[in-house]
Short mmCIF file of C-alpha atoms and ligand atoms in Angstrom, two decimals:
data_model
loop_
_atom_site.label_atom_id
_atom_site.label_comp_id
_atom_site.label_asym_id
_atom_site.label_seq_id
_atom_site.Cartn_x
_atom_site.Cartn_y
_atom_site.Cartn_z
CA UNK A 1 -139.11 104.78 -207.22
CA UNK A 2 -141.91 102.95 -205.32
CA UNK A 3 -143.78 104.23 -202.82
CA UNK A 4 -146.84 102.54 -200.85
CA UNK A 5 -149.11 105.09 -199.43
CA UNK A 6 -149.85 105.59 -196.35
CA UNK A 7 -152.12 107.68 -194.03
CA UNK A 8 -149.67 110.29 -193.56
CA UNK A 9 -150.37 110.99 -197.67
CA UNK A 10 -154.30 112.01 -196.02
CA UNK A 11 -156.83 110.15 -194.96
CA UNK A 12 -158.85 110.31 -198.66
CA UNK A 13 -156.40 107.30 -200.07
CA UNK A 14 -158.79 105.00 -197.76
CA UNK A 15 -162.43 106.40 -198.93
CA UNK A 16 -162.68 103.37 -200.72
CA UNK A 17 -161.91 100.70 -197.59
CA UNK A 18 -163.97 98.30 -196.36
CA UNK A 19 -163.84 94.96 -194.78
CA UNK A 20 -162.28 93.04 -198.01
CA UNK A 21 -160.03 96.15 -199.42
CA UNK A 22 -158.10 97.07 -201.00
CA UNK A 23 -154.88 95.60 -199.29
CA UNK A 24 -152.80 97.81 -200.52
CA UNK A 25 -152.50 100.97 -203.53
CA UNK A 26 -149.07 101.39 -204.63
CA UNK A 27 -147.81 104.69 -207.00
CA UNK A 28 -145.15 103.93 -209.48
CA UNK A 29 -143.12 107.04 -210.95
CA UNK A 30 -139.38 106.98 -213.41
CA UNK A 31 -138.77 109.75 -214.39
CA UNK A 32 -135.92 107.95 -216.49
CA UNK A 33 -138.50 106.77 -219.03
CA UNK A 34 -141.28 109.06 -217.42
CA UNK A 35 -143.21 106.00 -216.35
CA UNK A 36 -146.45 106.79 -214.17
CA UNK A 37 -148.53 103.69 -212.64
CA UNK A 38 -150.40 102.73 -210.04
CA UNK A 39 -151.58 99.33 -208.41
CA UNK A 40 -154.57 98.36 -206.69
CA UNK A 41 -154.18 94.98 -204.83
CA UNK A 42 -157.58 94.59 -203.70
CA UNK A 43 -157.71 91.49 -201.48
CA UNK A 44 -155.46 88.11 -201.35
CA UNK A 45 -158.00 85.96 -199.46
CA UNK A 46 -157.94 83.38 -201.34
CA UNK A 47 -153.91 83.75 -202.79
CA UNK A 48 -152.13 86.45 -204.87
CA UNK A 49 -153.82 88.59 -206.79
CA UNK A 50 -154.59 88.22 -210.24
CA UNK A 51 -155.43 91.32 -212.69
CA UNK A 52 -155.11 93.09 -215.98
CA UNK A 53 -152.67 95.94 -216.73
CA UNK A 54 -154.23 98.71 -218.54
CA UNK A 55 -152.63 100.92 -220.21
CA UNK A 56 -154.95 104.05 -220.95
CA UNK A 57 -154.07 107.84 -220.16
CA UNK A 58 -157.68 108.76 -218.65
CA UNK A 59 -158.05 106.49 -215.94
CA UNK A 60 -158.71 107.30 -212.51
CA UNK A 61 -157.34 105.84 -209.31
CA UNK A 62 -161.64 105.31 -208.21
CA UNK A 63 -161.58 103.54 -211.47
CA UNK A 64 -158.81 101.39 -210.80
CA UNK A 65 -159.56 100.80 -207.28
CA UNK A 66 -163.43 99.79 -208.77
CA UNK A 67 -161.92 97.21 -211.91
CA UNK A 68 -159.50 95.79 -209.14
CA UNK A 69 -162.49 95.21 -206.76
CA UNK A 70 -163.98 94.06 -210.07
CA UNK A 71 -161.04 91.10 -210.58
CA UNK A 72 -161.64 90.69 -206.31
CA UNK A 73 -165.33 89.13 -206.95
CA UNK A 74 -164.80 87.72 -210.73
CA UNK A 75 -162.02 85.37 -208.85
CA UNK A 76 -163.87 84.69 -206.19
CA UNK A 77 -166.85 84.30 -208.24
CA UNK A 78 -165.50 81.56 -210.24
CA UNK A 79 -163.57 79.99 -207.24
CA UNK A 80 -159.94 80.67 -208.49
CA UNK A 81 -157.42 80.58 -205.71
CA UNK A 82 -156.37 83.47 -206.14
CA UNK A 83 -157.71 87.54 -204.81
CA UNK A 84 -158.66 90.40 -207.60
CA UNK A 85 -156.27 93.44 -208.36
CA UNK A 86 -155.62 95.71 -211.45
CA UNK A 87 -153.08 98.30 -212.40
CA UNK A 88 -153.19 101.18 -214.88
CA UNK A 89 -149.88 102.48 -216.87
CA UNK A 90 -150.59 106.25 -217.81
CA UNK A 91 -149.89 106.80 -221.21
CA UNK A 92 -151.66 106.30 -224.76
CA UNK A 93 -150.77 102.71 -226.10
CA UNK A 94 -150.23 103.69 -229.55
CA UNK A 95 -147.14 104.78 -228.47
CA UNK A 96 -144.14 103.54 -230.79
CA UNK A 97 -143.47 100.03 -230.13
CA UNK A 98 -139.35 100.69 -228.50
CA UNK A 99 -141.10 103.25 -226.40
CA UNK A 100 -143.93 101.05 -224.59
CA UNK A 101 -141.25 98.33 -224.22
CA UNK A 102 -138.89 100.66 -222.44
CA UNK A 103 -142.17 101.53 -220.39
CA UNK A 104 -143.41 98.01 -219.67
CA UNK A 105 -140.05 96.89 -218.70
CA UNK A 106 -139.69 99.69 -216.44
CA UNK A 107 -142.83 98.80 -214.94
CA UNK A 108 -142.25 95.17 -214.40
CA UNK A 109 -139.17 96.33 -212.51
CA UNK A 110 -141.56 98.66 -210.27
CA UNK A 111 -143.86 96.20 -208.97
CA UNK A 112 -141.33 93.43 -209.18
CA UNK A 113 -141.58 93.24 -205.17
CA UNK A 114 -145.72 93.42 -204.87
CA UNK A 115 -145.39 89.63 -204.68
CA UNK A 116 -149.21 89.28 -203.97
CA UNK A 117 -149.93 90.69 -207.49
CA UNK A 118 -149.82 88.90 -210.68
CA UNK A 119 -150.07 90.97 -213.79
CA UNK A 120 -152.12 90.05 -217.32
CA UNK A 121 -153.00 92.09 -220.32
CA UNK A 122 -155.69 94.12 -220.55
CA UNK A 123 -157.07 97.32 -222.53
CA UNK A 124 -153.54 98.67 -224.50
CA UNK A 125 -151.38 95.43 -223.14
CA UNK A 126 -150.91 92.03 -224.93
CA UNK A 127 -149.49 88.67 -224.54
CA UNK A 128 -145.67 90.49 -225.84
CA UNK A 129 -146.37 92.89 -223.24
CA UNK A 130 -146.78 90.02 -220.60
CA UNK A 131 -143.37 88.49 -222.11
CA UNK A 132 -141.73 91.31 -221.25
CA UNK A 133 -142.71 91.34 -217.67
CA UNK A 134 -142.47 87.32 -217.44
CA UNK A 135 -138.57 88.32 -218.38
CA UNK A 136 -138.28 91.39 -216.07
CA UNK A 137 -139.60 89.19 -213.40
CA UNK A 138 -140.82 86.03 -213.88
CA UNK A 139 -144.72 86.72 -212.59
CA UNK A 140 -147.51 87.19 -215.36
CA UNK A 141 -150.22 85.86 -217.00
CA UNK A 142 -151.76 85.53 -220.24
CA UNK A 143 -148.22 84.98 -221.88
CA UNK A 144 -147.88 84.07 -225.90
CA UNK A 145 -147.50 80.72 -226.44
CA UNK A 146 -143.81 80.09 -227.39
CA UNK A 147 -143.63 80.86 -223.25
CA UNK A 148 -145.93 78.29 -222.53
CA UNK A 149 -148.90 80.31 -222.31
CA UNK A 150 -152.25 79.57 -223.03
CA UNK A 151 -152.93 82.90 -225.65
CA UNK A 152 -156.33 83.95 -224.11
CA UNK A 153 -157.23 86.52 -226.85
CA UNK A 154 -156.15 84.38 -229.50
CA UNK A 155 -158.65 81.85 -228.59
CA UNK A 156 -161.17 83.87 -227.56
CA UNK A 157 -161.17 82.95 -223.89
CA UNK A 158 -163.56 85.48 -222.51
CA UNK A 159 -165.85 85.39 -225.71
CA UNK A 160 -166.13 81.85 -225.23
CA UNK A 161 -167.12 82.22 -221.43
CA UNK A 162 -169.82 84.82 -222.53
CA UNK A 163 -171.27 82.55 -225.31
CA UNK A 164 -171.60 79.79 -221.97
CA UNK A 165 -173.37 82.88 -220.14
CA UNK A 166 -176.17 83.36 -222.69
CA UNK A 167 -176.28 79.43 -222.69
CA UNK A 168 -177.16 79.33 -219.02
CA UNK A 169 -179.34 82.09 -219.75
CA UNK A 170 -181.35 80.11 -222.81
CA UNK A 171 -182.04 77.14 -220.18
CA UNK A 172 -183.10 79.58 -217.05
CA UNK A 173 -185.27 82.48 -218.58
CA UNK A 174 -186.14 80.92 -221.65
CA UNK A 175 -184.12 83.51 -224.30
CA UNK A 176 -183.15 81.19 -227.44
CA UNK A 177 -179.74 81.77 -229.12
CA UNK A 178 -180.96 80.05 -232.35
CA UNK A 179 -181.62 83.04 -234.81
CA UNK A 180 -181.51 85.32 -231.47
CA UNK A 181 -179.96 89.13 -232.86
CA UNK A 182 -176.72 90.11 -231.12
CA UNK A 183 -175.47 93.53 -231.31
CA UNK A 184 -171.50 93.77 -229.55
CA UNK A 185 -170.43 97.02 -229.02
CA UNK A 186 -166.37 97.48 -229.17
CA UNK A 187 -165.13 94.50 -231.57
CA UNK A 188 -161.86 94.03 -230.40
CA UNK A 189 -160.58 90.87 -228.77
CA UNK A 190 -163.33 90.05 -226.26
CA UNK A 191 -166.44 91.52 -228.91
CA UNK A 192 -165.32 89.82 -232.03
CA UNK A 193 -165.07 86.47 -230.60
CA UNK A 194 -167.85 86.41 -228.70
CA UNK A 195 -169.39 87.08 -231.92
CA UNK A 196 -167.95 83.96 -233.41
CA UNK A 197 -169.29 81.52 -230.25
CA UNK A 198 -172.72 82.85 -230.64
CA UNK A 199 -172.94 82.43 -234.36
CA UNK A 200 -171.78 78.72 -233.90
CA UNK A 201 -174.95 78.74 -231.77
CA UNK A 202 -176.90 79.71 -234.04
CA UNK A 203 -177.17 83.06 -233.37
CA UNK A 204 -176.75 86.45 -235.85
CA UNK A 205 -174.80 89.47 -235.40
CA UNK A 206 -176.78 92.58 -236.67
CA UNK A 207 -174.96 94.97 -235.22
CA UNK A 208 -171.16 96.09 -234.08
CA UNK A 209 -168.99 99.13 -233.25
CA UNK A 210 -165.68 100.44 -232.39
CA UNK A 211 -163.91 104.14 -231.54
CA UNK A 212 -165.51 105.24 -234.90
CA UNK A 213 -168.66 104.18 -235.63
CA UNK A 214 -171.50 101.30 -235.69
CA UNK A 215 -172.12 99.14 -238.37
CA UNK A 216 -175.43 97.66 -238.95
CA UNK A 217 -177.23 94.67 -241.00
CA UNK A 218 -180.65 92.93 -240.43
CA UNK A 219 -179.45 90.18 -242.18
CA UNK A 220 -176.24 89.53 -240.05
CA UNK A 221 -172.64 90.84 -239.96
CA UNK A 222 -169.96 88.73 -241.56
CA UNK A 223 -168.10 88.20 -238.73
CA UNK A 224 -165.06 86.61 -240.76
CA UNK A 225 -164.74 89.90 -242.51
CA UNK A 226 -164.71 92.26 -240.07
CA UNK A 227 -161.92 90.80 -237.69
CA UNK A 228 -160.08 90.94 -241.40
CA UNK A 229 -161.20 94.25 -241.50
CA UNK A 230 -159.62 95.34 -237.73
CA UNK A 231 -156.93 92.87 -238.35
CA UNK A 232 -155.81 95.05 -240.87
CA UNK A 233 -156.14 97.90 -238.18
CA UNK A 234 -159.49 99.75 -240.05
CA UNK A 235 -162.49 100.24 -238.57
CA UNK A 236 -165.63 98.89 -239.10
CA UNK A 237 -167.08 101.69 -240.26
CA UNK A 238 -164.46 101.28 -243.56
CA UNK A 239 -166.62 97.89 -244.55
CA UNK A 240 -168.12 97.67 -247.31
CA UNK A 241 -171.19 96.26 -246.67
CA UNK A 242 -173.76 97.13 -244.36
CA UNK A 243 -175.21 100.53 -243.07
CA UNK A 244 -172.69 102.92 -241.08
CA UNK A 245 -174.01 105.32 -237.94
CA UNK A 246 -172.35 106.99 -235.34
CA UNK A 247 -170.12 105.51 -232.20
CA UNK A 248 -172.91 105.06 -230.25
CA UNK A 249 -175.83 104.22 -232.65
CA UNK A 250 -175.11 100.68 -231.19
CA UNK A 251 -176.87 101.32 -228.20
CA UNK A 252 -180.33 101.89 -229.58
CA UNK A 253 -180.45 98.77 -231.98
CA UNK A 254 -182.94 96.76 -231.67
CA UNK A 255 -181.59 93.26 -230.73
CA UNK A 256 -182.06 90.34 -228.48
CA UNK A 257 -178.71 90.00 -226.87
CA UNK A 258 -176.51 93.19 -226.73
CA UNK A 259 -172.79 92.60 -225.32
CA UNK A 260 -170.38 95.90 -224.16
CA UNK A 261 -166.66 94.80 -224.96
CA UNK A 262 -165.43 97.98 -225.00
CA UNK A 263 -165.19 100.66 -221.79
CA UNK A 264 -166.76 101.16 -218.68
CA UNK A 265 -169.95 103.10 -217.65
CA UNK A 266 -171.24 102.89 -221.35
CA UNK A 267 -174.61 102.13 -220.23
CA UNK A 268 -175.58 104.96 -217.73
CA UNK A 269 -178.93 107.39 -216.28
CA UNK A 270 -178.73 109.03 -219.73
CA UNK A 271 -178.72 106.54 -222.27
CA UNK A 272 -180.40 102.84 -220.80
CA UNK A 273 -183.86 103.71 -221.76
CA UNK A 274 -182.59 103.15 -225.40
CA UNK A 275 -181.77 100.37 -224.58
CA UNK A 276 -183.28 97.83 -227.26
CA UNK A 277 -182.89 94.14 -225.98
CA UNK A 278 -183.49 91.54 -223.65
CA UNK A 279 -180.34 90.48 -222.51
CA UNK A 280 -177.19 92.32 -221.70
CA UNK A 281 -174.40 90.51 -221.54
CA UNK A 282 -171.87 92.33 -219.79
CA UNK A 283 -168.02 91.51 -221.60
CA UNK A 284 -166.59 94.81 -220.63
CA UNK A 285 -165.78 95.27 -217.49
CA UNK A 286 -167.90 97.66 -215.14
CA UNK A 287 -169.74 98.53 -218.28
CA UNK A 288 -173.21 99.94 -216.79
CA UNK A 289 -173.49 102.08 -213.73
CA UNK A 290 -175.72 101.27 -210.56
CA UNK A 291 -178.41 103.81 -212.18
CA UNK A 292 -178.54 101.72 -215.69
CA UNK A 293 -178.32 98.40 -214.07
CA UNK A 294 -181.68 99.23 -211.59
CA UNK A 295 -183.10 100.29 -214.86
CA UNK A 296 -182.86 97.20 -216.82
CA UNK A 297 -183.65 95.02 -213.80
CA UNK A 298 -187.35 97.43 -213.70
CA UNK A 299 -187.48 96.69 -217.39
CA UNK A 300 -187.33 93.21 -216.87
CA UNK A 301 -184.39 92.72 -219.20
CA UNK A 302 -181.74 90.40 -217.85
CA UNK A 303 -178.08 91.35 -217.10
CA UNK A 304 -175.47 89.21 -216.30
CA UNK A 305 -172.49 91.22 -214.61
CA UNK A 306 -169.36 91.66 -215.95
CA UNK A 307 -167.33 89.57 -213.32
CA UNK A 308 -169.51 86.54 -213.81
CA UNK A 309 -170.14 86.74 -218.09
CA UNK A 310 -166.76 87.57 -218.61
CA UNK A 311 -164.51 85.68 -216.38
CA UNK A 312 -163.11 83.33 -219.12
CA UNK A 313 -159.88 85.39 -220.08
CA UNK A 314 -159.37 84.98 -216.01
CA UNK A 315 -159.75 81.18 -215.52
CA UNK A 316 -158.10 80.47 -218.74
CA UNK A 317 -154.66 82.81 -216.98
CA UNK A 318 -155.47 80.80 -213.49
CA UNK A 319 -155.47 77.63 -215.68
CA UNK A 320 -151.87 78.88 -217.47
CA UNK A 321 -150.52 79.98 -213.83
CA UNK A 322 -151.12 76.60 -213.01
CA UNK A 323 -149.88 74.68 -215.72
CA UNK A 324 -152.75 73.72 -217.23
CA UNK A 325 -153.70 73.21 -221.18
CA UNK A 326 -155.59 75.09 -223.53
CA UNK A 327 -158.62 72.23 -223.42
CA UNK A 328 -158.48 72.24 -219.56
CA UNK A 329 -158.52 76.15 -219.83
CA UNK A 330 -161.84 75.62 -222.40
CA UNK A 331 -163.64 73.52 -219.85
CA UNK A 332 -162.61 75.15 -216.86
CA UNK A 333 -164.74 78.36 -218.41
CA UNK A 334 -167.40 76.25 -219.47
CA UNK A 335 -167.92 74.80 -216.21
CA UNK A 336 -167.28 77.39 -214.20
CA UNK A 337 -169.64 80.20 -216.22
CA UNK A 338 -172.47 78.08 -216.77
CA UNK A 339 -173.02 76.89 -212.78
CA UNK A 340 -171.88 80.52 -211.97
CA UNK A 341 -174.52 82.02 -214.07
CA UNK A 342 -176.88 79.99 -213.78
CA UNK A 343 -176.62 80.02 -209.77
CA UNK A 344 -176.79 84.16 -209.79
CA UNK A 345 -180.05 84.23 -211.90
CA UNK A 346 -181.63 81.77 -209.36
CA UNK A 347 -180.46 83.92 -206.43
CA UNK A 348 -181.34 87.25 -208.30
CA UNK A 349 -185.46 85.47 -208.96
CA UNK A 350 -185.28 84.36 -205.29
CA UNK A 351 -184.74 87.27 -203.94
CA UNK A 352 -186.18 89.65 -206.51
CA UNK A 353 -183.07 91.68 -206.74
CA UNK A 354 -180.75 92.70 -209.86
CA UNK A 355 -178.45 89.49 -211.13
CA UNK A 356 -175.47 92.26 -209.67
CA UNK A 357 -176.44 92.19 -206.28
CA UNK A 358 -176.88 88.84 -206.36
CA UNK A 359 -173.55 87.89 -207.76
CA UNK A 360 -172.12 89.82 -205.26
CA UNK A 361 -173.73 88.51 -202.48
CA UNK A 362 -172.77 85.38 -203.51
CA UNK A 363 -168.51 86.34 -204.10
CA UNK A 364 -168.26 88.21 -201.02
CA UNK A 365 -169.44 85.15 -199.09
CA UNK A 366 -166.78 83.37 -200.58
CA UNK A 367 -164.17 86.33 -199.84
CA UNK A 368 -165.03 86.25 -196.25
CA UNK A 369 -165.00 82.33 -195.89
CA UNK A 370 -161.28 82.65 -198.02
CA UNK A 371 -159.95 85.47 -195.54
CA UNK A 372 -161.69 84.47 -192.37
CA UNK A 373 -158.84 80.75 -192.93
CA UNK A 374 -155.92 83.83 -193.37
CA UNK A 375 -153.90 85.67 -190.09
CA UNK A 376 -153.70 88.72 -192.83
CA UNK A 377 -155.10 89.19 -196.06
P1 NAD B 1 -159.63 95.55 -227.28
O1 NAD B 1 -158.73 96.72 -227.17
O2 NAD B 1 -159.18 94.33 -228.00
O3 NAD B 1 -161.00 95.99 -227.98
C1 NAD B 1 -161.71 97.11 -227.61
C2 NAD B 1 -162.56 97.53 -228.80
O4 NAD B 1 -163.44 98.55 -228.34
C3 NAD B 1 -161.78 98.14 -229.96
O5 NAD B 1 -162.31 97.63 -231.18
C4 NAD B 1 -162.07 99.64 -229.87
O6 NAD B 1 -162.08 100.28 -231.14
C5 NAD B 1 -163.46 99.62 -229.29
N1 NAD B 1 -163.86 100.83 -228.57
C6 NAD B 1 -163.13 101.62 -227.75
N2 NAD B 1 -163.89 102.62 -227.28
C7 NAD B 1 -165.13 102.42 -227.80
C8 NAD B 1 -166.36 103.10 -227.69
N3 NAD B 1 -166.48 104.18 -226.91
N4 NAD B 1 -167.43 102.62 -228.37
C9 NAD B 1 -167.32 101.52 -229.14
N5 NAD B 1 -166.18 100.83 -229.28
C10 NAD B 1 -165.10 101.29 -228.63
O7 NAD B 1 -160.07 95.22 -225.77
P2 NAD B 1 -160.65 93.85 -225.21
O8 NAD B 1 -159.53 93.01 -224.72
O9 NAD B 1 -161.62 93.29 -226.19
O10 NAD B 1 -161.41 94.37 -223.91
C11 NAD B 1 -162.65 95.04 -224.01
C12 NAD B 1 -163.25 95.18 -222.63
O11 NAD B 1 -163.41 93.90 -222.05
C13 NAD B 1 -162.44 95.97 -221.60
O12 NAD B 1 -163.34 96.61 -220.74
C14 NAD B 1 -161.67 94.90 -220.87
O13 NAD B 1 -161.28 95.32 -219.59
C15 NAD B 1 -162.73 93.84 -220.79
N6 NAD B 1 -162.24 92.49 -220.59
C16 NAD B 1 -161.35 91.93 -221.42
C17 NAD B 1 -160.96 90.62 -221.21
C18 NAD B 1 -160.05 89.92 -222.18
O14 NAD B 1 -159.93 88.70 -222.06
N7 NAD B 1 -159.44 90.58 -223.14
C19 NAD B 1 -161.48 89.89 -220.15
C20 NAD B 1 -162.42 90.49 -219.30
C21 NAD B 1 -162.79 91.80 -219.55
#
């Protein structure tokens, strides 16, 4: 059963409307396999949406509406043809493998007919999850390679674009990635790999975390172990080397570059002022609230949003969508992230404002010019 919302379900579905979106917010409930979903197609300005499919059982629709507006500027941002939405399965992905596929199937099915949304993994999906909605119904991204997909967490897509970030960032405000300390909290598949692309510049990871703890070193991580480590499904805090502290020790360490890759609002009112670095490059998405993000840009330390650092796992979908390679993929990021960055800091010094604001100034102007060609979008 699908049903689009409309005003007659109350006037409060549209609190978060405004000239770009969202298009449209659809609710998703089977009762055969006790599926619950919702989608958030934010805008199709520029073409169909493109956006991950979370699956997570504390997510609210604000949140989803606020990731899918999220997907809106990233795309726009790095001048895919394509508009920004996001949808959230509600239910705890550990879940026994028959079980989510029954689910995922069942939700392909569901949004089957939302045409102008194109789903790709995200937080509890992967690239068998997008095979099994590229089978329901032939529209996803991010698909395993055997598909013809271009595996974006097995390269390291997003990591990659974030290690181009702090590039852009080394030639306009001066911080050096040689011997610079990077502290990634939330090594999964966008933390651990952005790990590796710094270290091949030269940089050292001294600190990382996950759901159970923070592990520390002066001397540097071994980055090669620890993915063995969570490959192996332990946590960091099971290595044997290095010093172990709580969760959210990784917040305070002192660092040059410090990188969220895990959930959203980790930075907030409460906690920034611990903040010990001088960049933040932002891999999760929506990972500091307005409060923190004012903060830093008072502090003086530089933050490079979410929808511009971490756009790589997006381009590198838009590049599979479109039948590109894995190489074209590569320097479609690196292109892409280092102009966008590097045009968003200049904007942000121009007009003495956060890098946020800026970015967003910037995407929305290309949202308008996209819909302002369209009868609807
Ligand atoms: P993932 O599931 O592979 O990794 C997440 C990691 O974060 C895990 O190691 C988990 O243990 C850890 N974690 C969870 N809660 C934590 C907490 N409170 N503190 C510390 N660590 C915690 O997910 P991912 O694909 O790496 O995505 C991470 C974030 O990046 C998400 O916000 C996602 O939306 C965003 N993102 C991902 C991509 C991508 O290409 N995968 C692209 C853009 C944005």
């Amino acid at each position: 059963m699908t049903s689009t919302m409309t005003a007659d379900s109350g006037t409060d579905i549209f609190r978060f409307s405004d000239e770009i979106g969202p298009k449209k917010i659809v609710a998703i409930h089977d009762p055969s396999c006790d599926l619950k979903a919702i989608v958030v197609v934010d805008n199709v300005g520029a073409g169909p949406s493109i956006g991950g499919t979370r699956m997570a059982s504390d997510v609210t629709l604000a949140e989803c509406f606020r990731l899918a507006r999220a997907m809106t500027l990233k795309n726009a941002a790095a001048g895919l043809a394509h508009g920004g939405g996001k949808s959230v399965i509600f239910a705890d992905p550990a879940m026994d493998p028959a079980t989510k596929e029954t689910l995922i199937r069942s939700f392909a099915r569901a949004v089957g007919d939302i045409t102008d949304y194109i789903p790709g993994p995200d937080m509890g999906t992967d690239e068998r999850a997008m095979a099994w909605i590229e089978d329901e119904i032939g529209r996803a991204v991010g698909l395993p390679r055997e598909l013809g997909g271009i595996p974006l967490d097995e390269i390291g897509a997003t990591g990659f674009g974030l290690a181009i970030a702090a590039e852009a960032v080394e030639e306009h405000a001066g911080i050096g990635l040689r011997g610079a300390r990077v502290a990634v909290q939330g090594f999964g598949a966008v933390g651990h790999h952005a790990a590796r692309f710094l270290a091949e510049r030269g940089a050292v990871l001294v600190a990382a975390s996950d759901s159970r703890g923070t592990l520390t070193s002066r001397d540097g991580l071994d980055i090669t172990a620890l993915q063995a480590l969570k490959a192996a499904g332990r946590s960091l805090a099971d290595a044997p080397f290095g010093t172990v502290a709580d969760r959210d020790a990784i917040i305070a360490v002192e660092c040059d570059i410090w990188i969220p890759a895990a959930r959203p609002d980790v930075l907030n009112a409460d906690n920034v002022a611990a903040l010990n670095a001088r960049l933040v490059l932002q891999g999760a998405n929506i990972p500091a609230t307005h409060e923190a993000e004012e903060y830093l840009h008072r502090a003086g330390v530089i933050s490079v949003p979410d929808f511009i650092a971490n756009a790589g796992g997006v381009i590198c979908a838009a590049v599979e969508y479109h039948g590109g390679t894995q190489s074209q993929a590569f320097s479609a990021i690196e292109d892409k992230i280092r102009s966008n960055t590097s045009a968003v800091l200049e904007r942000a010094r121009a007009d003495n404002v956060p890098p946020r604001a800026a970015a967003v100034a910037l995407a929305r102007e290309r949202v308008l010019k996209a819909q302002s060609l369209r009868r609807f979008a």
